[in-house]
Structures are given as C-alpha cells and as structure tokens.
Amino acid sequence: MVIVVAAVIVVKVAYGLQHTHTNPAQSSTPIPSTPAAPSSAAVALTVSDRFCQPDKAKNAWQRSLTPYLTPDAWQLYSAVQPANVPCADVHDDGKPVGDQQTSTDRAYQFTASTGGPVTVTLHRDTKQDPWLASYINAGQE
C-alpha cells in the first residue's frame, strides 16, 4: 500500500513538473530590451566634453575618455596632460564636418567656450560596432 501511494505521488509530481515547464508563465512585466547604441553625434559630444576638461586630474581624465577611444587614439592621448588641453566647456551644437560621413567614419565639430572649435573624428570597423574616437582636434579651425 505504501508503495502504491508513493508511486501515485511520484506520478503527480512528475506530471505537475512537466506542465510547468511546457507552459511559460504569463507576466504583465515586459522583458527588458537592449538599449539602442548611442548615435555617432552623441558619442562625439561625449568625447569632446570629456576631452575638454583641463582642470581634471590626469588619471580621472584618462579613465573617463578611454572607453570612447580607438586603440591608436588611446595610445596617442595617453601621453596628454589635461592641463595642456586648449579647450573647455563644450556646447551641444555639433555639426557634421568634412567628407567623412559614411557608415564607418564620421566627424563632428563643436563649439567650446574656451579654445575654439573641437573636431572629433569617429570610426567603427562595421555597422554593428560602436563608434569610437580616432582623432580629436581642439582649438584649431
């Protein structure tokens, strides 16, 4: 008798588990989607803003800028002292410049309160890759 009761319990548990795995639970909570990658203009503004901070300590300046740089640009700008950067207070007025407006290359120029225009050149290897700054030109037309 005990064996029969145990067998019935095992069958009921197995049946219940089978149905919980085949019928997904319904929820009113939406599944979070992956946020859209920032636009090239947004990345260029972030780069110019972070670059044009001459009062920032070198390590903090470098850490804030590094995620937005290509490896070659990182190598180039790792030697820069922020105090020598000729710009500050970048305005959100970037406009595309030059002939580098392709699916893998872009350039934007921003106005800075100090030091004149700031031009950020962006690159990505494929359309799926994030935009990264390959060159920053500050304080020159």
Short mmCIF file of N, CA and C in Angstrom, two decimals:
data_model
loop_
_atom_site.label_atom_id
_atom_site.label_comp_id
_atom_site.label_asym_id
_atom_site.label_seq_id
_atom_site.Cartn_x
_atom_site.Cartn_y
_atom_site.Cartn_z
N MET A 1 0.82 -1.19 0.00
CA MET A 1 0.00 0.00 0.00
C MET A 1 0.87 1.26 0.00
N VAL A 2 1.90 1.25 0.81
CA VAL A 2 2.80 2.39 0.88
C VAL A 2 3.47 2.62 -0.47
N ILE A 3 3.81 1.55 -1.16
CA ILE A 3 4.46 1.65 -2.47
C ILE A 3 3.50 2.26 -3.48
N VAL A 4 2.25 1.88 -3.44
CA VAL A 4 1.26 2.41 -4.37
C VAL A 4 1.06 3.91 -4.13
N VAL A 5 0.97 4.33 -2.88
CA VAL A 5 0.80 5.74 -2.54
C VAL A 5 2.03 6.52 -3.00
N ALA A 6 3.22 5.99 -2.76
CA ALA A 6 4.45 6.66 -3.18
C ALA A 6 4.50 6.78 -4.70
N ALA A 7 4.07 5.74 -5.42
CA ALA A 7 4.07 5.77 -6.88
C ALA A 7 3.09 6.82 -7.39
N VAL A 8 1.93 6.93 -6.77
CA VAL A 8 0.94 7.93 -7.17
C VAL A 8 1.50 9.34 -6.95
N ILE A 9 2.17 9.56 -5.85
CA ILE A 9 2.76 10.88 -5.55
C ILE A 9 3.84 11.22 -6.58
N VAL A 10 4.68 10.26 -6.91
CA VAL A 10 5.74 10.48 -7.90
C VAL A 10 5.14 10.84 -9.25
N VAL A 11 4.09 10.14 -9.66
CA VAL A 11 3.44 10.41 -10.94
C VAL A 11 2.83 11.81 -10.94
N LYS A 12 2.17 12.20 -9.85
CA LYS A 12 1.55 13.52 -9.78
C LYS A 12 2.60 14.63 -9.81
N VAL A 13 3.69 14.44 -9.10
CA VAL A 13 4.76 15.43 -9.08
C VAL A 13 5.38 15.55 -10.47
N ALA A 14 5.65 14.42 -11.10
CA ALA A 14 6.23 14.43 -12.45
C ALA A 14 5.28 15.10 -13.43
N TYR A 15 4.00 14.81 -13.34
CA TYR A 15 3.00 15.41 -14.22
C TYR A 15 2.96 16.93 -14.01
N GLY A 16 3.01 17.35 -12.76
CA GLY A 16 2.99 18.79 -12.45
C GLY A 16 4.23 19.49 -12.96
N LEU A 17 5.39 18.88 -12.81
CA LEU A 17 6.63 19.47 -13.31
C LEU A 17 6.62 19.58 -14.83
N GLN A 18 6.11 18.55 -15.46
CA GLN A 18 6.06 18.55 -16.92
C GLN A 18 5.22 19.72 -17.43
N HIS A 19 4.14 19.98 -16.78
CA HIS A 19 3.26 21.06 -17.23
C HIS A 19 3.79 22.44 -16.88
N THR A 20 4.57 22.55 -15.82
CA THR A 20 5.13 23.87 -15.51
C THR A 20 6.24 24.24 -16.47
N HIS A 21 6.91 23.27 -17.07
CA HIS A 21 7.99 23.57 -18.00
C HIS A 21 7.50 23.76 -19.43
N THR A 22 6.33 23.27 -19.75
CA THR A 22 5.83 23.41 -21.11
C THR A 22 4.93 24.62 -21.28
N ASN A 23 4.43 25.15 -20.19
CA ASN A 23 3.55 26.32 -20.26
C ASN A 23 4.24 27.50 -19.59
N PRO A 24 4.84 28.39 -20.35
CA PRO A 24 5.52 29.52 -19.72
C PRO A 24 4.52 30.40 -18.97
N ALA A 25 4.98 30.93 -17.87
CA ALA A 25 4.13 31.80 -17.06
C ALA A 25 3.86 33.10 -17.80
N GLN A 26 2.67 33.58 -17.67
CA GLN A 26 2.30 34.85 -18.27
C GLN A 26 2.61 35.96 -17.27
N SER A 27 3.14 37.05 -17.77
CA SER A 27 3.50 38.17 -16.91
C SER A 27 3.16 39.47 -17.63
N SER A 28 2.77 40.44 -16.83
CA SER A 28 2.49 41.74 -17.42
C SER A 28 3.76 42.59 -17.49
N THR A 29 4.84 42.10 -16.89
CA THR A 29 6.10 42.82 -16.91
C THR A 29 6.80 42.57 -18.24
N PRO A 30 7.08 43.62 -19.01
CA PRO A 30 7.75 43.41 -20.30
C PRO A 30 9.20 42.97 -20.09
N ILE A 31 9.66 42.18 -21.02
CA ILE A 31 11.06 41.75 -20.98
C ILE A 31 11.89 42.95 -21.42
N PRO A 32 12.91 43.31 -20.61
CA PRO A 32 13.70 44.48 -20.98
C PRO A 32 14.45 44.24 -22.29
N SER A 33 14.47 45.25 -23.11
CA SER A 33 15.19 45.14 -24.37
C SER A 33 16.55 45.81 -24.23
N THR A 34 17.43 45.48 -25.13
CA THR A 34 18.75 46.09 -25.13
C THR A 34 18.61 47.54 -25.59
N PRO A 35 19.18 48.47 -24.83
CA PRO A 35 19.05 49.86 -25.25
C PRO A 35 19.78 50.09 -26.57
N ALA A 36 19.29 51.02 -27.32
CA ALA A 36 19.92 51.35 -28.60
C ALA A 36 21.31 51.95 -28.34
N ALA A 37 22.22 51.66 -29.23
CA ALA A 37 23.56 52.23 -29.12
C ALA A 37 23.46 53.74 -29.31
N PRO A 38 24.32 54.49 -28.63
CA PRO A 38 24.27 55.94 -28.81
C PRO A 38 24.61 56.33 -30.26
N SER A 39 24.03 57.41 -30.71
CA SER A 39 24.30 57.88 -32.07
C SER A 39 25.75 58.37 -32.17
N SER A 40 26.22 58.49 -33.39
CA SER A 40 27.58 58.99 -33.60
C SER A 40 27.71 60.42 -33.05
N ALA A 41 26.68 61.24 -33.22
CA ALA A 41 26.72 62.61 -32.70
C ALA A 41 26.81 62.61 -31.17
N ALA A 42 26.09 61.71 -30.51
CA ALA A 42 26.13 61.64 -29.05
C ALA A 42 27.51 61.20 -28.56
N VAL A 43 28.11 60.23 -29.25
CA VAL A 43 29.45 59.78 -28.87
C VAL A 43 30.45 60.91 -29.07
N ALA A 44 30.36 61.62 -30.19
CA ALA A 44 31.28 62.73 -30.46
C ALA A 44 31.15 63.82 -29.39
N LEU A 45 29.93 64.13 -28.98
CA LEU A 45 29.73 65.13 -27.92
C LEU A 45 30.36 64.65 -26.62
N THR A 46 30.13 63.40 -26.26
CA THR A 46 30.71 62.86 -25.03
C THR A 46 32.23 62.94 -25.07
N VAL A 47 32.82 62.55 -26.19
CA VAL A 47 34.28 62.59 -26.33
C VAL A 47 34.79 64.02 -26.20
N SER A 48 34.18 64.95 -26.91
CA SER A 48 34.65 66.34 -26.86
C SER A 48 34.50 66.92 -25.46
N ASP A 49 33.39 66.61 -24.80
CA ASP A 49 33.16 67.10 -23.44
C ASP A 49 34.19 66.53 -22.47
N ARG A 50 34.46 65.25 -22.57
CA ARG A 50 35.43 64.63 -21.65
C ARG A 50 36.86 65.04 -21.98
N PHE A 51 37.15 65.26 -23.24
CA PHE A 51 38.49 65.69 -23.63
C PHE A 51 38.77 67.11 -23.14
N CYS A 52 37.81 67.99 -23.26
CA CYS A 52 37.99 69.41 -22.93
C CYS A 52 37.75 69.69 -21.45
N GLN A 53 38.53 69.04 -20.61
CA GLN A 53 38.45 69.24 -19.17
C GLN A 53 39.86 69.45 -18.61
N PRO A 54 40.44 70.62 -18.86
CA PRO A 54 41.83 70.84 -18.46
C PRO A 54 42.06 70.84 -16.95
N ASP A 55 41.02 70.99 -16.15
CA ASP A 55 41.17 71.01 -14.69
C ASP A 55 41.11 69.63 -14.07
N LYS A 56 40.83 68.62 -14.84
CA LYS A 56 40.68 67.27 -14.31
C LYS A 56 42.05 66.62 -14.08
N ALA A 57 42.15 65.79 -13.04
CA ALA A 57 43.39 65.05 -12.78
C ALA A 57 43.64 64.08 -13.93
N LYS A 58 44.91 63.85 -14.27
CA LYS A 58 45.26 63.04 -15.43
C LYS A 58 44.62 61.66 -15.40
N ASN A 59 44.70 60.95 -14.28
CA ASN A 59 44.14 59.59 -14.22
C ASN A 59 42.62 59.59 -14.41
N ALA A 60 41.94 60.52 -13.77
CA ALA A 60 40.48 60.60 -13.91
C ALA A 60 40.11 61.00 -15.34
N TRP A 61 40.86 61.91 -15.92
CA TRP A 61 40.63 62.35 -17.30
C TRP A 61 40.78 61.18 -18.26
N GLN A 62 41.87 60.43 -18.08
CA GLN A 62 42.15 59.30 -18.97
C GLN A 62 41.08 58.21 -18.81
N ARG A 63 40.68 57.91 -17.56
CA ARG A 63 39.65 56.89 -17.33
C ARG A 63 38.32 57.28 -17.95
N SER A 64 37.97 58.54 -17.91
CA SER A 64 36.68 58.96 -18.47
C SER A 64 36.69 58.94 -20.00
N LEU A 65 37.84 59.11 -20.60
CA LEU A 65 37.96 59.19 -22.05
C LEU A 65 38.22 57.83 -22.72
N THR A 66 38.97 56.98 -22.05
CA THR A 66 39.42 55.70 -22.64
C THR A 66 38.32 54.85 -23.26
N PRO A 67 37.15 54.67 -22.64
CA PRO A 67 36.14 53.79 -23.25
C PRO A 67 35.64 54.27 -24.62
N TYR A 68 35.93 55.51 -24.97
CA TYR A 68 35.44 56.09 -26.22
C TYR A 68 36.52 56.22 -27.29
N LEU A 69 37.71 55.69 -27.04
CA LEU A 69 38.82 55.84 -27.97
C LEU A 69 39.18 54.54 -28.68
N THR A 70 39.61 54.67 -29.94
CA THR A 70 40.18 53.51 -30.63
C THR A 70 41.51 53.20 -29.95
N PRO A 71 42.05 51.99 -30.13
CA PRO A 71 43.36 51.68 -29.52
C PRO A 71 44.46 52.67 -29.94
N ASP A 72 44.50 53.07 -31.20
CA ASP A 72 45.51 54.03 -31.64
C ASP A 72 45.31 55.40 -30.99
N ALA A 73 44.08 55.83 -30.87
CA ALA A 73 43.80 57.11 -30.22
C ALA A 73 44.15 57.04 -28.74
N TRP A 74 43.86 55.91 -28.11
CA TRP A 74 44.21 55.76 -26.70
C TRP A 74 45.71 55.93 -26.53
N GLN A 75 46.48 55.31 -27.40
CA GLN A 75 47.94 55.42 -27.31
C GLN A 75 48.37 56.88 -27.50
N LEU A 76 47.78 57.55 -28.46
CA LEU A 76 48.12 58.95 -28.73
C LEU A 76 47.78 59.85 -27.54
N TYR A 77 46.58 59.71 -26.99
CA TYR A 77 46.12 60.63 -25.94
C TYR A 77 46.53 60.21 -24.53
N SER A 78 47.11 59.04 -24.38
CA SER A 78 47.57 58.63 -23.05
C SER A 78 48.76 59.48 -22.59
N ALA A 79 49.44 60.12 -23.53
CA ALA A 79 50.58 60.97 -23.17
C ALA A 79 50.16 62.43 -22.91
N VAL A 80 48.91 62.76 -23.15
CA VAL A 80 48.44 64.14 -23.00
C VAL A 80 48.21 64.47 -21.53
N GLN A 81 48.65 65.65 -21.14
CA GLN A 81 48.34 66.18 -19.82
C GLN A 81 47.08 67.04 -19.97
N PRO A 82 46.01 66.76 -19.22
CA PRO A 82 44.77 67.54 -19.37
C PRO A 82 44.99 69.05 -19.25
N ALA A 83 45.93 69.47 -18.43
CA ALA A 83 46.19 70.90 -18.26
C ALA A 83 46.64 71.55 -19.57
N ASN A 84 47.15 70.75 -20.50
CA ASN A 84 47.61 71.27 -21.80
C ASN A 84 46.52 71.26 -22.87
N VAL A 85 45.35 70.75 -22.53
CA VAL A 85 44.25 70.72 -23.50
C VAL A 85 43.73 72.15 -23.66
N PRO A 86 43.66 72.64 -24.91
CA PRO A 86 43.34 74.05 -25.13
C PRO A 86 41.85 74.38 -25.21
N CYS A 87 41.00 73.56 -24.61
CA CYS A 87 39.56 73.82 -24.72
C CYS A 87 38.86 73.51 -23.41
N ALA A 88 37.68 74.10 -23.24
CA ALA A 88 36.84 73.84 -22.07
C ALA A 88 35.41 74.23 -22.39
N ASP A 89 34.48 73.65 -21.67
CA ASP A 89 33.05 73.98 -21.78
C ASP A 89 32.52 73.81 -23.20
N VAL A 90 32.41 72.57 -23.63
CA VAL A 90 31.91 72.25 -24.97
C VAL A 90 30.39 72.43 -25.00
N HIS A 91 29.91 73.02 -26.08
CA HIS A 91 28.47 73.23 -26.28
C HIS A 91 27.89 72.07 -27.09
N ASP A 92 26.63 71.79 -26.84
CA ASP A 92 25.92 70.72 -27.56
C ASP A 92 25.39 71.26 -28.89
N ASP A 93 26.32 71.63 -29.77
CA ASP A 93 25.93 72.23 -31.05
C ASP A 93 26.66 71.57 -32.22
N GLY A 94 27.04 70.32 -32.03
CA GLY A 94 27.85 69.62 -33.03
C GLY A 94 27.19 69.51 -34.39
N LYS A 95 28.01 69.73 -35.39
CA LYS A 95 27.57 69.61 -36.78
C LYS A 95 28.52 68.67 -37.50
N PRO A 96 27.99 67.84 -38.41
CA PRO A 96 28.88 67.00 -39.21
C PRO A 96 29.81 67.89 -40.05
N VAL A 97 31.05 67.48 -40.17
CA VAL A 97 32.02 68.23 -40.98
C VAL A 97 32.78 67.28 -41.89
N GLY A 98 33.30 67.83 -42.95
CA GLY A 98 34.16 67.07 -43.86
C GLY A 98 33.41 66.05 -44.68
N ASP A 99 34.18 65.25 -45.37
CA ASP A 99 33.61 64.23 -46.24
C ASP A 99 33.57 62.86 -45.56
N GLN A 100 33.78 62.85 -44.24
CA GLN A 100 33.82 61.59 -43.51
C GLN A 100 32.47 61.26 -42.89
N GLN A 101 31.45 61.19 -43.70
CA GLN A 101 30.12 60.85 -43.20
C GLN A 101 29.68 59.55 -43.87
N THR A 102 30.28 58.45 -43.45
CA THR A 102 29.95 57.14 -44.01
C THR A 102 29.41 56.25 -42.91
N SER A 103 29.13 55.01 -43.23
CA SER A 103 28.62 54.08 -42.21
C SER A 103 29.70 53.67 -41.22
N THR A 104 30.97 53.94 -41.53
CA THR A 104 32.05 53.57 -40.62
C THR A 104 32.94 54.74 -40.20
N ASP A 105 32.74 55.91 -40.76
CA ASP A 105 33.54 57.09 -40.40
C ASP A 105 32.64 58.31 -40.34
N ARG A 106 32.85 59.14 -39.30
CA ARG A 106 32.10 60.39 -39.13
C ARG A 106 33.01 61.41 -38.46
N ALA A 107 32.71 62.67 -38.66
CA ALA A 107 33.42 63.74 -37.97
C ALA A 107 32.40 64.81 -37.58
N TYR A 108 32.56 65.36 -36.38
CA TYR A 108 31.67 66.41 -35.87
C TYR A 108 32.51 67.52 -35.28
N GLN A 109 32.03 68.74 -35.43
CA GLN A 109 32.70 69.88 -34.84
C GLN A 109 31.76 70.56 -33.85
N PHE A 110 32.31 70.87 -32.68
CA PHE A 110 31.57 71.51 -31.59
C PHE A 110 32.23 72.84 -31.26
N THR A 111 31.46 73.73 -30.67
CA THR A 111 31.98 75.00 -30.17
C THR A 111 32.34 74.80 -28.70
N ALA A 112 33.48 75.38 -28.31
CA ALA A 112 33.88 75.37 -26.91
C ALA A 112 33.96 76.81 -26.43
N SER A 113 33.55 77.06 -25.19
CA SER A 113 33.60 78.42 -24.65
C SER A 113 35.04 78.93 -24.61
N THR A 114 35.96 78.01 -24.35
CA THR A 114 37.37 78.35 -24.31
C THR A 114 38.10 77.50 -25.34
N GLY A 115 38.92 78.13 -26.16
CA GLY A 115 39.80 77.37 -27.05
C GLY A 115 39.30 77.10 -28.45
N GLY A 116 38.18 77.65 -28.82
CA GLY A 116 37.74 77.47 -30.20
C GLY A 116 37.06 76.16 -30.48
N PRO A 117 36.94 75.80 -31.76
CA PRO A 117 36.20 74.59 -32.13
C PRO A 117 36.94 73.31 -31.74
N VAL A 118 36.15 72.27 -31.54
CA VAL A 118 36.67 70.94 -31.23
C VAL A 118 36.09 69.99 -32.27
N THR A 119 36.97 69.31 -32.99
CA THR A 119 36.53 68.35 -34.00
C THR A 119 36.86 66.94 -33.54
N VAL A 120 35.87 66.07 -33.57
CA VAL A 120 36.05 64.68 -33.17
C VAL A 120 35.80 63.80 -34.39
N THR A 121 36.78 62.99 -34.73
CA THR A 121 36.65 62.03 -35.82
C THR A 121 36.36 60.67 -35.22
N LEU A 122 35.31 60.03 -35.70
CA LEU A 122 34.88 58.72 -35.18
C LEU A 122 35.10 57.63 -36.23
N HIS A 123 35.29 56.43 -35.73
CA HIS A 123 35.46 55.28 -36.62
C HIS A 123 34.84 54.05 -35.97
N ARG A 124 34.38 53.13 -36.81
CA ARG A 124 33.99 51.79 -36.39
C ARG A 124 34.27 50.87 -37.58
N ASP A 125 34.65 49.64 -37.29
CA ASP A 125 35.02 48.71 -38.36
C ASP A 125 33.81 48.22 -39.14
N THR A 126 32.69 47.99 -38.45
CA THR A 126 31.47 47.54 -39.12
C THR A 126 30.30 48.35 -38.58
N LYS A 127 29.16 48.24 -39.24
CA LYS A 127 27.96 48.96 -38.79
C LYS A 127 27.49 48.49 -37.42
N GLN A 128 27.86 47.28 -37.03
CA GLN A 128 27.44 46.74 -35.74
C GLN A 128 28.35 47.19 -34.59
N ASP A 129 29.54 47.65 -34.89
CA ASP A 129 30.49 48.06 -33.86
C ASP A 129 30.12 49.43 -33.30
N PRO A 130 30.55 49.71 -32.07
CA PRO A 130 30.28 51.04 -31.50
C PRO A 130 31.18 52.10 -32.15
N TRP A 131 30.72 53.32 -32.13
CA TRP A 131 31.54 54.44 -32.61
C TRP A 131 32.61 54.73 -31.58
N LEU A 132 33.85 54.92 -32.03
CA LEU A 132 34.97 55.28 -31.16
C LEU A 132 35.72 56.44 -31.80
N ALA A 133 36.28 57.29 -30.96
CA ALA A 133 37.04 58.44 -31.47
C ALA A 133 38.42 57.98 -31.93
N SER A 134 38.76 58.35 -33.15
CA SER A 134 40.08 58.03 -33.67
C SER A 134 41.00 59.26 -33.64
N TYR A 135 40.40 60.45 -33.56
CA TYR A 135 41.20 61.67 -33.51
C TYR A 135 40.37 62.80 -32.92
N ILE A 136 41.03 63.66 -32.14
CA ILE A 136 40.39 64.84 -31.55
C ILE A 136 41.26 66.04 -31.87
N ASN A 137 40.69 67.04 -32.48
CA ASN A 137 41.42 68.26 -32.83
C ASN A 137 40.77 69.41 -32.08
N ALA A 138 41.48 69.97 -31.13
CA ALA A 138 40.91 71.02 -30.30
C ALA A 138 41.66 72.34 -30.49
N GLY A 139 40.88 73.40 -30.58
CA GLY A 139 41.46 74.74 -30.60
C GLY A 139 41.98 75.20 -31.94
N GLN A 140 41.66 74.48 -33.00
CA GLN A 140 42.11 74.89 -34.34
C GLN A 140 40.95 74.76 -35.31
N GLU A 141 40.94 75.61 -36.30
CA GLU A 141 39.89 75.55 -37.34
C GLU A 141 40.17 74.40 -38.27
#
